[in-house]
XYZ file of N, CA and C in Angstrom:
798
model
N 5.808 12.421 -9.137
C 4.929 11.588 -9.741
C 4.455 10.527 -8.679
N 3.182 10.084 -8.787
C 2.659 9.183 -7.745
C 1.586 8.440 -8.287
N 1.494 7.147 -7.890
C 0.296 6.310 -8.246
C -0.022 5.479 -7.032
N -1.315 5.230 -6.767
C -1.767 4.470 -5.660
C -1.602 2.943 -5.746
N -1.705 2.371 -7.086
C -1.603 0.934 -7.291
C -1.031 0.655 -8.668
N -0.658 -0.548 -8.870
C 0.036 -1.054 -10.099
C -0.862 -0.812 -11.388
N -2.191 -0.887 -11.140
C -3.057 -0.781 -12.294
C -3.770 0.542 -12.435
N -3.277 1.464 -11.628
C -3.859 2.809 -11.757
C -3.802 3.376 -13.117
N -4.851 4.169 -13.558
C -4.976 4.655 -14.913
C -3.763 5.604 -15.282
N -3.533 6.570 -14.438
C -2.384 7.591 -14.612
C -1.100 6.962 -14.169
N -0.486 6.161 -15.076
C 0.701 5.393 -14.705
C 1.823 6.368 -14.608
N 2.869 5.882 -13.982
C 4.088 6.706 -13.848
C 4.638 7.341 -15.089
N 4.902 6.345 -16.100
C 5.398 6.746 -17.459
C 4.436 7.894 -18.112
N 3.109 7.644 -17.964
C 2.239 8.671 -18.542
C 2.465 9.961 -17.757
N 2.653 10.016 -16.493
C 2.865 11.363 -15.826
C 4.222 11.954 -16.384
N 5.147 11.109 -16.487
C 6.516 11.566 -16.806
C 6.352 12.320 -18.200
N 5.601 11.582 -19.103
C 5.376 12.108 -20.497
C 4.853 13.412 -20.513
N 3.881 13.709 -19.687
C 3.203 15.024 -19.640
C 4.130 16.082 -18.992
N 4.889 15.692 -18.102
C 5.857 16.641 -17.533
C 6.923 16.952 -18.538
N 7.374 16.010 -19.324
C 8.427 16.206 -20.286
C 7.765 17.128 -21.346
N 6.569 17.098 -21.591
C 5.925 17.928 -22.658
C 6.131 19.426 -22.028
N 5.880 19.672 -20.889
C 5.935 20.964 -20.259
C 7.405 21.507 -20.303
N 8.370 20.541 -20.090
C 9.780 21.033 -19.964
C 10.224 21.225 -21.464
N 9.654 20.411 -22.400
C 9.978 20.680 -23.843
C 9.631 22.069 -24.482
N 8.616 22.710 -23.736
C 8.352 24.018 -24.259
C 9.367 25.094 -23.808
N 10.272 24.719 -23.089
C 11.442 25.710 -22.851
C 11.202 26.580 -21.556
N 9.939 26.413 -20.877
C 9.765 27.233 -19.676
C 10.455 26.622 -18.503
N 10.616 25.335 -18.431
C 11.266 24.587 -17.309
C 12.421 23.659 -17.748
N 13.396 23.505 -16.866
C 14.449 22.560 -17.079
C 14.493 21.631 -15.880
N 14.432 20.431 -16.102
C 14.513 19.488 -14.975
C 15.939 19.457 -14.309
N 15.857 19.538 -12.966
C 17.144 19.255 -12.177
C 17.380 17.796 -12.126
N 18.536 17.382 -12.692
C 18.772 16.088 -12.776
C 19.589 15.392 -11.608
N 20.349 16.245 -10.889
C 21.253 15.771 -9.903
C 20.973 16.404 -8.528
N 20.574 15.581 -7.550
C 20.287 16.145 -6.233
C 21.080 15.236 -5.296
N 22.234 14.747 -5.648
C 22.995 13.829 -4.868
C 23.470 14.387 -3.629
N 23.812 15.691 -3.571
C 24.271 16.312 -2.406
C 23.261 16.325 -1.202
N 21.969 16.086 -1.523
C 20.919 16.013 -0.531
C 20.532 14.636 -0.265
N 21.199 13.642 -0.801
C 21.065 12.194 -0.634
C 19.564 11.759 -0.535
N 18.759 12.008 -1.633
C 17.422 11.543 -1.708
C 17.305 10.047 -2.046
N 16.315 9.281 -1.537
C 16.244 7.888 -1.820
C 15.296 7.524 -3.009
N 14.374 8.489 -3.245
C 13.292 8.221 -4.275
C 13.336 9.309 -5.288
N 14.455 9.559 -5.840
C 14.615 10.617 -6.869
C 15.403 10.067 -8.055
N 14.913 10.172 -9.324
C 15.644 9.548 -10.491
C 15.295 10.415 -11.626
N 16.321 10.832 -12.420
C 16.118 11.539 -13.770
C 15.106 12.683 -13.621
N 15.256 13.461 -12.541
C 14.539 14.741 -12.363
C 13.113 14.462 -11.677
N 12.880 13.306 -11.204
C 11.569 13.038 -10.646
C 11.631 12.356 -9.265
N 10.739 12.981 -8.325
C 10.543 12.307 -7.000
C 9.476 11.390 -7.276
N 9.469 10.114 -6.703
C 8.629 9.175 -6.972
C 7.986 8.485 -5.767
N 6.611 8.247 -5.793
C 5.935 7.490 -4.775
C 5.146 6.453 -5.479
N 5.468 5.208 -5.481
C 4.974 4.184 -6.297
C 4.069 3.329 -5.404
N 2.882 3.072 -5.853
C 1.935 2.325 -5.116
C 1.607 2.767 -3.788
N 1.522 4.067 -3.555
C 1.195 4.616 -2.242
C 0.068 5.558 -2.289
N -0.759 5.528 -1.352
C -1.895 6.579 -1.319
C -1.402 7.924 -1.110
N -2.162 8.865 -1.716
C -1.759 10.300 -1.555
C -2.419 10.998 -0.286
N -3.345 10.140 0.375
C -4.085 10.643 1.493
C -3.162 10.979 2.814
N -2.187 10.210 2.962
C -1.250 10.349 4.040
C 0.141 10.559 3.576
N 0.831 11.514 4.235
C 2.260 11.811 3.840
C 3.282 10.934 4.695
N 2.846 10.319 5.720
C 3.861 9.694 6.550
C 4.592 8.519 5.778
N 4.068 7.833 4.887
C 4.712 6.775 4.245
C 5.159 7.055 2.835
N 4.990 8.422 2.481
C 5.406 8.853 1.150
C 6.825 9.310 1.099
N 7.838 8.446 0.942
C 9.145 8.854 1.067
C 9.608 9.838 0.031
N 9.101 9.814 -1.265
C 9.405 10.758 -2.275
C 8.987 12.018 -1.963
N 7.622 12.101 -1.474
C 6.956 13.419 -1.257
C 7.840 14.084 -0.070
N 8.074 13.341 1.018
C 8.683 13.996 2.192
C 10.185 14.502 1.715
N 10.856 13.645 0.788
C 12.118 14.118 0.503
C 12.056 15.435 -0.319
N 11.031 15.465 -1.266
C 10.861 16.708 -2.040
C 10.615 17.946 -1.234
N 9.642 17.742 -0.130
C 9.495 18.929 0.710
C 10.699 19.281 1.490
N 11.454 18.274 1.896
C 12.781 18.492 2.735
C 13.693 19.366 1.861
N 13.879 18.968 0.637
C 14.831 19.706 -0.252
C 14.256 20.985 -0.643
N 12.870 21.037 -0.922
C 12.161 22.310 -1.301
C 12.279 23.390 -0.266
N 12.428 22.923 0.968
C 12.503 23.930 2.137
C 13.970 24.293 2.515
N 14.936 23.624 1.895
C 16.282 23.897 2.170
C 16.762 25.156 1.612
N 17.596 25.886 2.399
C 17.982 27.289 1.867
C 18.770 27.171 0.709
N 19.341 26.044 0.432
C 20.076 25.846 -0.850
C 19.410 25.039 -1.826
N 18.157 25.025 -1.798
C 17.201 24.344 -2.795
C 17.619 24.683 -4.177
N 17.927 23.705 -5.053
C 18.299 24.100 -6.438
C 17.248 24.137 -7.463
N 15.976 23.980 -7.043
C 14.823 24.134 -7.899
C 13.872 25.293 -7.454
N 13.088 25.830 -8.424
C 12.192 26.928 -8.085
C 10.766 26.554 -8.345
N 10.490 25.387 -8.895
C 9.173 24.888 -9.173
C 8.999 23.401 -8.987
N 7.850 22.823 -8.653
C 7.598 21.515 -8.543
C 6.495 21.227 -9.562
N 6.686 20.450 -10.481
C 5.599 20.084 -11.575
C 5.035 18.769 -11.258
N 3.647 18.804 -11.243
C 2.772 17.660 -10.983
C 1.694 17.499 -11.967
N 1.280 16.301 -12.248
C 0.246 16.131 -13.279
C -0.953 16.829 -12.904
N -1.505 16.644 -11.748
C -2.784 17.328 -11.257
C -2.716 17.381 -9.758
N -3.802 17.909 -9.138
C -3.961 18.092 -7.746
C -3.775 16.857 -7.024
N -4.304 15.690 -7.456
C -4.341 14.464 -6.716
C -2.888 13.841 -6.658
N -2.075 14.088 -7.658
C -0.650 13.561 -7.696
C 0.130 14.225 -6.589
N -0.110 15.452 -6.264
C 0.613 16.159 -5.187
C 0.126 15.726 -3.844
N -1.110 15.767 -3.685
C -1.649 15.237 -2.390
C -3.254 15.046 -2.492
N -3.663 13.913 -1.837
C -5.095 13.760 -1.654
C -5.421 14.174 -0.196
N -4.668 14.756 0.519
C -4.940 15.267 1.922
C -5.917 16.345 1.785
N -6.306 16.857 2.978
C -7.349 17.897 3.037
C -6.597 19.159 2.565
N -7.505 20.228 2.558
C -6.999 21.541 2.014
C -5.988 22.185 3.019
N -6.128 21.893 4.247
C -5.153 22.604 5.216
C -3.835 21.933 5.022
N -3.749 20.555 4.909
C -2.435 19.954 4.789
C -1.728 20.382 3.550
N -2.379 20.266 2.387
C -1.905 20.537 1.140
C -1.485 22.010 1.021
N -2.353 22.859 1.547
C -2.079 24.362 1.459
C -0.862 24.638 2.383
N -0.750 23.930 3.469
C 0.285 24.157 4.420
C 1.694 23.939 3.721
N 1.734 22.771 2.986
C 2.973 22.462 2.244
C 3.279 23.491 1.096
N 2.264 23.955 0.380
C 2.426 24.775 -0.692
C 2.863 26.191 -0.128
N 2.382 26.554 1.035
C 2.665 27.891 1.632
C 4.144 27.827 1.978
N 4.600 26.700 2.661
C 6.010 26.607 3.138
C 6.998 26.740 1.864
N 6.674 25.971 0.866
C 7.405 26.011 -0.277
C 7.496 27.386 -0.908
N 6.361 28.025 -0.992
C 6.325 29.307 -1.607
C 7.189 30.369 -0.809
N 7.143 30.116 0.524
C 8.028 31.115 1.383
C 9.536 30.872 1.179
N 9.824 29.715 0.544
C 11.219 29.495 0.221
C 11.433 29.615 -1.392
N 10.506 30.325 -2.009
C 10.634 30.483 -3.493
C 10.353 29.408 -4.416
N 9.573 28.355 -3.921
C 9.251 27.241 -4.750
C 7.730 27.196 -4.977
N 7.345 27.153 -6.247
C 5.904 27.107 -6.544
C 5.636 25.652 -6.951
N 4.331 25.288 -6.670
C 3.804 24.014 -7.174
C 2.939 24.243 -8.411
N 3.259 23.619 -9.557
C 2.616 23.864 -10.761
C 1.900 22.595 -11.092
N 0.563 22.741 -11.296
C -0.248 21.583 -11.774
C -0.420 21.654 -13.242
N 0.169 20.894 -14.003
C 0.336 21.067 -15.542
C -0.928 20.782 -16.269
N -1.921 19.955 -15.606
C -3.132 19.454 -16.399
C -4.393 20.359 -15.958
N -4.279 21.263 -14.938
C -5.442 21.928 -14.365
C -5.884 23.136 -15.113
N -4.985 23.786 -15.811
C -5.336 25.008 -16.635
C -5.791 26.129 -15.721
N -5.051 26.302 -14.588
C -5.259 27.549 -13.796
C -4.935 28.771 -14.576
N -5.575 29.877 -14.177
C -5.445 31.118 -14.874
C -4.371 32.000 -14.411
N -3.767 31.683 -13.161
C -2.634 32.390 -12.766
C -3.001 33.638 -11.985
N -4.278 33.774 -11.552
C -4.733 34.995 -10.885
C -5.235 34.451 -9.507
N -5.943 35.495 -8.723
C -6.418 35.183 -7.409
C -7.472 34.108 -7.350
N -8.195 33.913 -8.527
C -9.326 32.901 -8.561
C -8.710 31.490 -8.410
N -7.423 31.295 -8.727
C -6.759 29.956 -8.551
C -6.922 29.352 -7.101
N -6.816 30.401 -6.129
C -6.891 29.932 -4.662
C -8.181 29.234 -4.425
N -9.272 29.822 -4.985
C -10.601 29.221 -4.744
C -10.729 27.904 -5.389
N -10.255 27.671 -6.740
C -10.312 26.491 -7.473
C -9.582 25.420 -6.902
N -8.226 25.848 -6.556
C -7.398 24.727 -5.972
C -8.062 24.164 -4.726
N -8.562 25.061 -3.832
C -9.179 24.485 -2.603
C -10.358 23.658 -2.914
N -11.160 23.992 -3.948
C -12.311 23.112 -4.207
C -11.815 21.711 -4.850
N -10.858 21.859 -5.739
C -10.310 20.571 -6.305
C -9.696 19.786 -5.226
N -8.953 20.362 -4.278
C -8.261 19.573 -3.211
C -9.378 18.817 -2.431
N -10.501 19.625 -2.164
C -11.505 18.870 -1.401
C -12.078 17.627 -2.125
N -12.286 18.017 -3.479
C -12.833 16.891 -4.355
C -11.973 15.671 -4.363
N -10.573 15.914 -4.494
C -9.646 14.764 -4.356
C -9.639 14.097 -3.221
N -9.804 14.756 -2.045
C -10.006 14.091 -0.808
C -11.164 13.249 -0.671
N -12.267 13.876 -1.125
C -13.614 13.214 -0.968
C -13.611 11.950 -1.925
N -13.041 11.994 -3.169
C -12.958 10.946 -3.954
C -12.274 9.728 -3.343
N -11.185 9.989 -2.711
C -10.387 8.911 -2.094
C -11.146 8.270 -0.978
N -11.856 9.209 -0.180
C -12.751 8.610 0.948
C -13.864 7.749 0.352
N -14.477 8.166 -0.680
C -15.542 7.388 -1.355
C -15.025 6.095 -1.761
N -13.838 6.126 -2.375
C -13.296 4.815 -2.943
C -12.912 3.827 -1.875
N -12.473 4.428 -0.718
C -12.075 3.648 0.457
C -13.465 2.972 1.012
N -14.579 3.618 1.019
C -15.813 3.104 1.420
C -16.131 1.960 0.583
N -16.067 2.142 -0.747
C -16.467 1.048 -1.668
C -15.583 -0.181 -1.484
N -14.278 0.074 -1.340
C -13.403 -1.087 -1.200
C -13.716 -1.846 0.075
N -13.974 -1.175 1.199
C -14.273 -1.772 2.531
C -15.626 -2.597 2.351
N -16.546 -1.966 1.753
C -17.911 -2.672 1.461
C -17.711 -3.849 0.731
N -16.898 -3.933 -0.287
C -16.586 -5.017 -1.182
C -15.966 -6.088 -0.452
N -14.889 -5.748 0.528
C -14.317 -6.675 1.251
C -15.123 -7.337 2.276
N -15.981 -6.612 2.944
C -16.919 -7.060 3.919
C -17.835 -8.041 3.291
N -18.234 -7.626 2.044
C -19.186 -8.633 1.316
C -18.601 -9.920 1.122
N -17.337 -9.986 0.697
C -16.574 -11.296 0.395
C -16.361 -11.978 1.741
N -16.029 -11.330 2.821
C -15.834 -12.054 4.055
C -17.167 -12.707 4.513
N -18.238 -12.024 4.349
C -19.492 -12.591 4.785
C -19.868 -13.719 3.939
N -19.326 -13.920 2.803
C -19.652 -15.056 1.913
C -18.759 -16.236 2.153
N -17.690 -15.989 3.192
C -16.799 -17.023 3.435
C -15.481 -16.983 2.630
N -15.487 -15.885 1.793
C -14.236 -15.655 0.908
C -13.191 -14.881 1.726
N -11.925 -15.163 1.460
C -10.960 -14.605 2.325
C -10.182 -13.594 1.614
N -9.573 -12.716 2.472
C -8.616 -11.717 2.002
C -7.319 -12.391 1.608
N -6.261 -11.732 0.962
C -5.142 -12.327 0.581
C -4.386 -12.819 1.834
N -3.727 -13.935 1.663
C -2.894 -14.511 2.762
C -2.853 -15.965 2.613
N -2.014 -16.625 3.351
C -1.843 -18.126 3.189
C -1.448 -18.649 4.518
N -2.414 -18.813 5.548
C -2.033 -19.344 6.811
C -1.591 -20.676 6.752
N -0.702 -21.136 7.646
C -0.182 -22.454 7.835
C -1.289 -23.533 7.897
N -0.993 -24.710 7.204
C -1.953 -25.797 7.251
C -3.281 -25.567 6.403
N -3.290 -24.469 5.630
C -4.463 -24.190 4.805
C -3.930 -23.946 3.361
N -4.810 -24.187 2.510
C -4.618 -23.952 1.024
C -5.569 -22.748 0.532
N -5.198 -22.198 -0.543
C -6.128 -21.135 -1.084
C -6.767 -21.718 -2.352
N -8.090 -21.746 -2.405
C -8.781 -21.998 -3.664
C -9.071 -20.775 -4.457
N -8.761 -20.740 -5.715
C -9.124 -19.570 -6.541
C -10.353 -20.011 -7.240
N -11.458 -19.207 -7.122
C -12.823 -19.340 -7.505
C -13.163 -18.329 -8.523
N -13.781 -18.609 -9.758
C -14.042 -17.583 -10.658
C -15.573 -17.138 -10.307
N -15.924 -16.118 -11.052
C -17.299 -15.528 -10.795
C -18.450 -16.366 -10.971
N -18.248 -17.531 -11.635
C -19.311 -18.516 -11.775
C -19.234 -19.498 -10.678
N -18.271 -19.479 -9.768
C -18.340 -20.417 -8.677
C -17.448 -21.635 -8.931
N -16.703 -21.646 -10.035
C -15.869 -22.706 -10.350
C -14.516 -22.606 -9.762
N -13.885 -23.710 -9.222
C -12.556 -23.718 -8.688
C -11.592 -23.854 -9.828
N -10.738 -22.835 -10.034
C -9.783 -22.854 -11.188
C -8.408 -23.169 -10.753
N -8.146 -23.130 -9.504
C -6.768 -23.421 -9.029
C -6.757 -23.603 -7.515
N -5.920 -24.524 -6.985
C -5.635 -24.761 -5.552
C -4.212 -24.522 -5.441
N -3.901 -23.397 -4.664
C -2.572 -22.869 -4.408
C -1.806 -23.518 -3.240
N -0.719 -24.170 -3.514
C 0.175 -24.558 -2.326
C 0.926 -23.392 -1.867
N 1.424 -23.377 -0.632
C 2.210 -22.258 -0.198
C 3.376 -21.973 -1.101
N 3.464 -20.631 -1.376
C 4.541 -20.196 -2.242
C 4.193 -20.228 -3.703
N 3.051 -20.860 -4.033
C 2.719 -20.938 -5.365
C 1.976 -19.686 -5.929
N 2.274 -19.196 -6.979
C 1.701 -17.841 -7.442
C 0.288 -18.167 -7.993
N -0.535 -17.283 -7.521
C -1.960 -17.275 -7.960
C -2.144 -16.836 -9.407
N -3.133 -17.432 -10.119
C -3.371 -17.002 -11.407
C -4.753 -16.144 -11.477
N -5.078 -15.735 -10.267
C -6.418 -15.092 -10.112
C -6.405 -13.681 -10.763
N -7.457 -13.192 -11.289
C -7.585 -11.921 -11.812
C -8.563 -11.030 -10.862
N -8.985 -9.881 -11.277
C -9.777 -9.063 -10.455
C -11.110 -9.571 -10.124
N -11.631 -10.491 -10.975
C -13.049 -10.985 -10.882
C -12.961 -12.319 -10.098
N -11.863 -12.884 -9.850
C -11.841 -14.185 -9.110
C -11.767 -13.908 -7.591
N -12.046 -15.051 -6.855
C -12.147 -14.949 -5.336
C -11.208 -16.023 -4.791
N -10.878 -15.749 -3.537
C -9.979 -16.700 -2.888
C -10.720 -17.328 -1.656
N -10.637 -18.657 -1.460
C -11.381 -19.290 -0.303
C -10.334 -20.173 0.350
N -10.233 -20.131 1.685
C -9.254 -20.980 2.422
C -9.964 -22.417 2.631
N -9.174 -23.395 2.418
C -9.645 -24.721 2.633
C -8.472 -25.553 3.441
N -8.886 -26.731 4.111
C -7.829 -27.365 4.836
C -6.618 -27.899 3.730
N -5.461 -27.704 4.274
C -4.270 -27.982 3.501
C -3.550 -29.333 3.697
N -2.321 -29.323 3.868
C -1.518 -30.509 4.053
C -1.894 -31.267 5.402
N -2.111 -32.551 5.282
C -2.637 -33.307 6.406
C -1.487 -33.244 7.596
N -0.329 -33.366 7.273
C 0.799 -33.295 8.339
C 0.714 -31.971 9.029
N 0.613 -30.917 8.172
C 0.530 -29.534 8.835
C -0.725 -29.380 9.780
N -1.878 -29.972 9.306
C -3.018 -29.974 10.150
C -2.956 -30.674 11.395
N -2.162 -31.752 11.411
C -1.785 -32.481 12.698
C -1.051 -31.659 13.596
N 0.004 -30.997 13.045
C 0.890 -30.049 13.811
C 0.033 -28.947 14.526
N -0.818 -28.293 13.793
C -1.668 -27.329 14.392
C -2.529 -27.946 15.529
N -3.108 -29.044 15.311
C -3.802 -29.796 16.356
C -3.014 -29.977 17.612
N -1.721 -30.425 17.282
C -0.849 -30.763 18.564
C -0.562 -29.387 19.249
N -0.359 -28.355 18.477
C -0.044 -27.065 19.210
C -1.245 -26.747 20.130
N -2.358 -26.757 19.659
C -3.645 -26.363 20.454
C -3.617 -27.390 21.715
N -3.386 -28.718 21.429
C -3.412 -29.703 22.558
C -2.519 -29.361 23.544
N -1.297 -29.073 23.129
C -0.098 -28.798 24.123
C -0.477 -27.539 24.937
N -0.949 -26.542 24.289
C -1.211 -25.240 24.889
C -2.405 -25.312 25.894
N -3.489 -25.890 25.356
C -4.789 -25.998 26.119
C -4.896 -27.163 27.185
N -4.306 -28.246 26.875
C -4.444 -29.355 27.732
C -3.162 -29.785 28.485
N -1.980 -29.543 28.013
C -0.782 -29.841 28.673
C -0.141 -28.667 29.488
N -0.585 -27.526 29.264
C -0.049 -26.361 29.888
C 1.319 -25.779 29.359
N 1.562 -26.320 28.195
C 2.891 -25.801 27.535
C 2.768 -24.430 27.009
N 3.812 -23.599 27.247
C 3.780 -22.203 26.594
C 4.377 -22.160 25.252
N 4.430 -20.974 24.756
C 4.903 -20.854 23.323
C 6.364 -21.382 23.184
N 7.180 -21.090 24.166
C 8.537 -21.310 24.081
C 8.849 -22.827 24.125
N 8.029 -23.514 24.974
C 8.196 -25.113 25.070
C 7.610 -25.661 23.732
N 6.542 -25.179 23.285
C 6.005 -25.836 21.972
C 7.094 -25.576 20.802
N 7.548 -24.440 20.715
C 8.678 -24.140 19.664
C 9.769 -25.047 19.835
N 10.247 -25.298 21.040
C 11.343 -26.158 21.355
C 11.081 -27.549 20.956
N 9.855 -27.962 21.222
C 9.427 -29.347 20.969
C 9.489 -29.568 19.376
N 8.902 -28.750 18.592
C 8.828 -28.840 17.183
C 10.180 -28.686 16.573
N 11.135 -27.821 17.108
C 12.454 -27.737 16.556
C 13.173 -28.929 16.792
N 13.085 -29.557 17.986
C 13.672 -30.855 18.352
C 13.389 -31.963 17.479
N 12.107 -31.950 17.067
C 11.611 -32.975 15.985
C 12.019 -32.593 14.603
N 12.542 -31.593 14.356
C 12.940 -31.215 12.983
C 11.890 -30.772 12.130
N 10.742 -30.293 12.768
C 9.610 -29.926 11.908
C 9.829 -28.404 11.463
N 9.824 -28.085 10.131
C 10.056 -26.811 9.724
C 8.819 -25.873 10.015
N 9.122 -24.619 10.186
C 8.101 -23.635 10.318
C 7.501 -23.243 8.931
N 6.446 -22.461 9.023
C 5.852 -22.034 7.687
C 6.832 -21.388 6.682
N 7.919 -20.841 7.171
C 8.894 -20.323 6.357
C 10.089 -21.175 6.028
N 9.938 -22.458 6.450
C 10.986 -23.449 6.351
C 12.226 -23.272 7.366
N 12.080 -22.443 8.362
C 13.061 -22.221 9.332
C 12.654 -22.821 10.671
N 13.384 -22.428 11.720
C 12.934 -22.868 12.976
C 11.784 -22.151 13.547
N 11.007 -22.873 14.442
C 9.844 -22.112 15.063
C 10.414 -21.227 16.195
N 9.679 -20.100 16.402
C 9.984 -19.234 17.473
C 8.579 -18.814 18.118
N 8.687 -18.000 19.152
C 7.526 -17.689 20.008
C 6.516 -16.995 19.117
N 6.906 -16.044 18.195
C 6.026 -15.311 17.376
C 5.166 -16.153 16.461
N 5.892 -17.137 15.868
C 5.155 -18.056 14.905
C 4.101 -18.889 15.675
N 4.437 -19.379 16.835
C 3.540 -20.169 17.590
C 2.380 -19.291 18.094
N 2.694 -18.145 18.530
C 1.573 -17.233 18.989
C 0.638 -16.921 17.918
N 1.240 -16.697 16.656
C 0.400 -16.274 15.413
C -0.605 -17.351 15.266
N -0.171 -18.634 15.228
C -1.132 -19.696 14.996
C -2.200 -19.936 16.029
N -1.731 -19.890 17.287
C -2.634 -20.096 18.375
C -3.613 -18.972 18.608
N -3.327 -17.817 18.101
C -4.298 -16.739 18.256
C -4.959 -16.397 17.041
N -4.816 -17.163 16.038
C -5.492 -16.915 14.711
C -6.770 -17.621 14.660
N -7.853 -16.881 14.626
C -9.185 -17.477 14.723
C -9.683 -18.199 13.474
N -8.836 -18.120 12.275
C -9.151 -18.891 11.179
C -9.153 -20.227 11.442
N -8.478 -20.752 12.456
C -8.454 -22.185 12.790
C -9.662 -22.687 13.483
N -10.479 -21.752 13.946
C -11.831 -22.276 14.484
C -12.985 -21.739 13.508
N -12.603 -21.383 12.367
C -13.493 -20.960 11.292
C -13.982 -19.599 11.184
N -13.291 -18.700 11.840
C -13.631 -17.222 11.969
C -12.754 -16.467 10.904
N -13.386 -15.789 10.002
C -12.620 -14.841 9.136
C -12.761 -13.577 9.829
N -11.658 -12.892 9.961
C -11.651 -11.526 10.552
C -11.041 -10.497 9.597
N -11.609 -9.394 9.429
C -11.272 -8.390 8.462
C -11.090 -7.061 9.268
N -10.205 -6.190 8.795
C -10.021 -4.796 9.208
C -9.448 -4.796 10.689
N -8.402 -5.574 10.811
C -7.841 -5.638 12.199
C -6.915 -4.370 12.502
N -6.391 -3.773 11.464
C -5.412 -2.748 11.794
C -5.964 -1.372 11.573
N -7.186 -1.120 11.432
C -7.689 0.294 11.133
C -9.115 0.337 11.623
């Protein structure tokens, strides 16, 4: 079982319920104990990937463990039950078909319990088509998410995060400020609210200004700046001592010159 996010429609309990219905018909019996294979994401008969995309397999611990055990010569199960095509994988047809083929070679079939396949050769055509649709749906959703995020950035609204010396304003869809979050304070924002960064604690603002002054005007490096702040007993953003990474993060963060940057890592 898998879901991409906490609010996804097909929740993990719902998927479990549908699988239990299939096992309740007597055709399948859930394997409850795989302890000899030492899986990390297996409980009560289910491999689980929670809040993880199905497009990539690299970060899907449950999926990879399922494949690993499914390809073992001593694999104790003969079928893998999933709710639909998308729960098994949103990868392309080659990737999903590759895993299904390897499993089948070891006597393990993948069963999609909600797809109503006929059990004949036509299934190969339908599975390939539905796999493509699942992949395309994910790509289209990603485009919508990126477009929405870019729109927010262009309006001066920020992505989640709470940089040092700044506060987060929570703004509703009418433009009203409904909350100003201190660091560590939980946001009351819902899906329709926005976040905007504004100047925070005056003492922290002065510390950031000192960092830039020391680096740009006094020729001090990250290590010397960290040593200076620690000597004065000034806590880092996490309440601990300053280190090189913390100093570099602030001095290289363009938020402090008014630039919002989105999509750094992809």
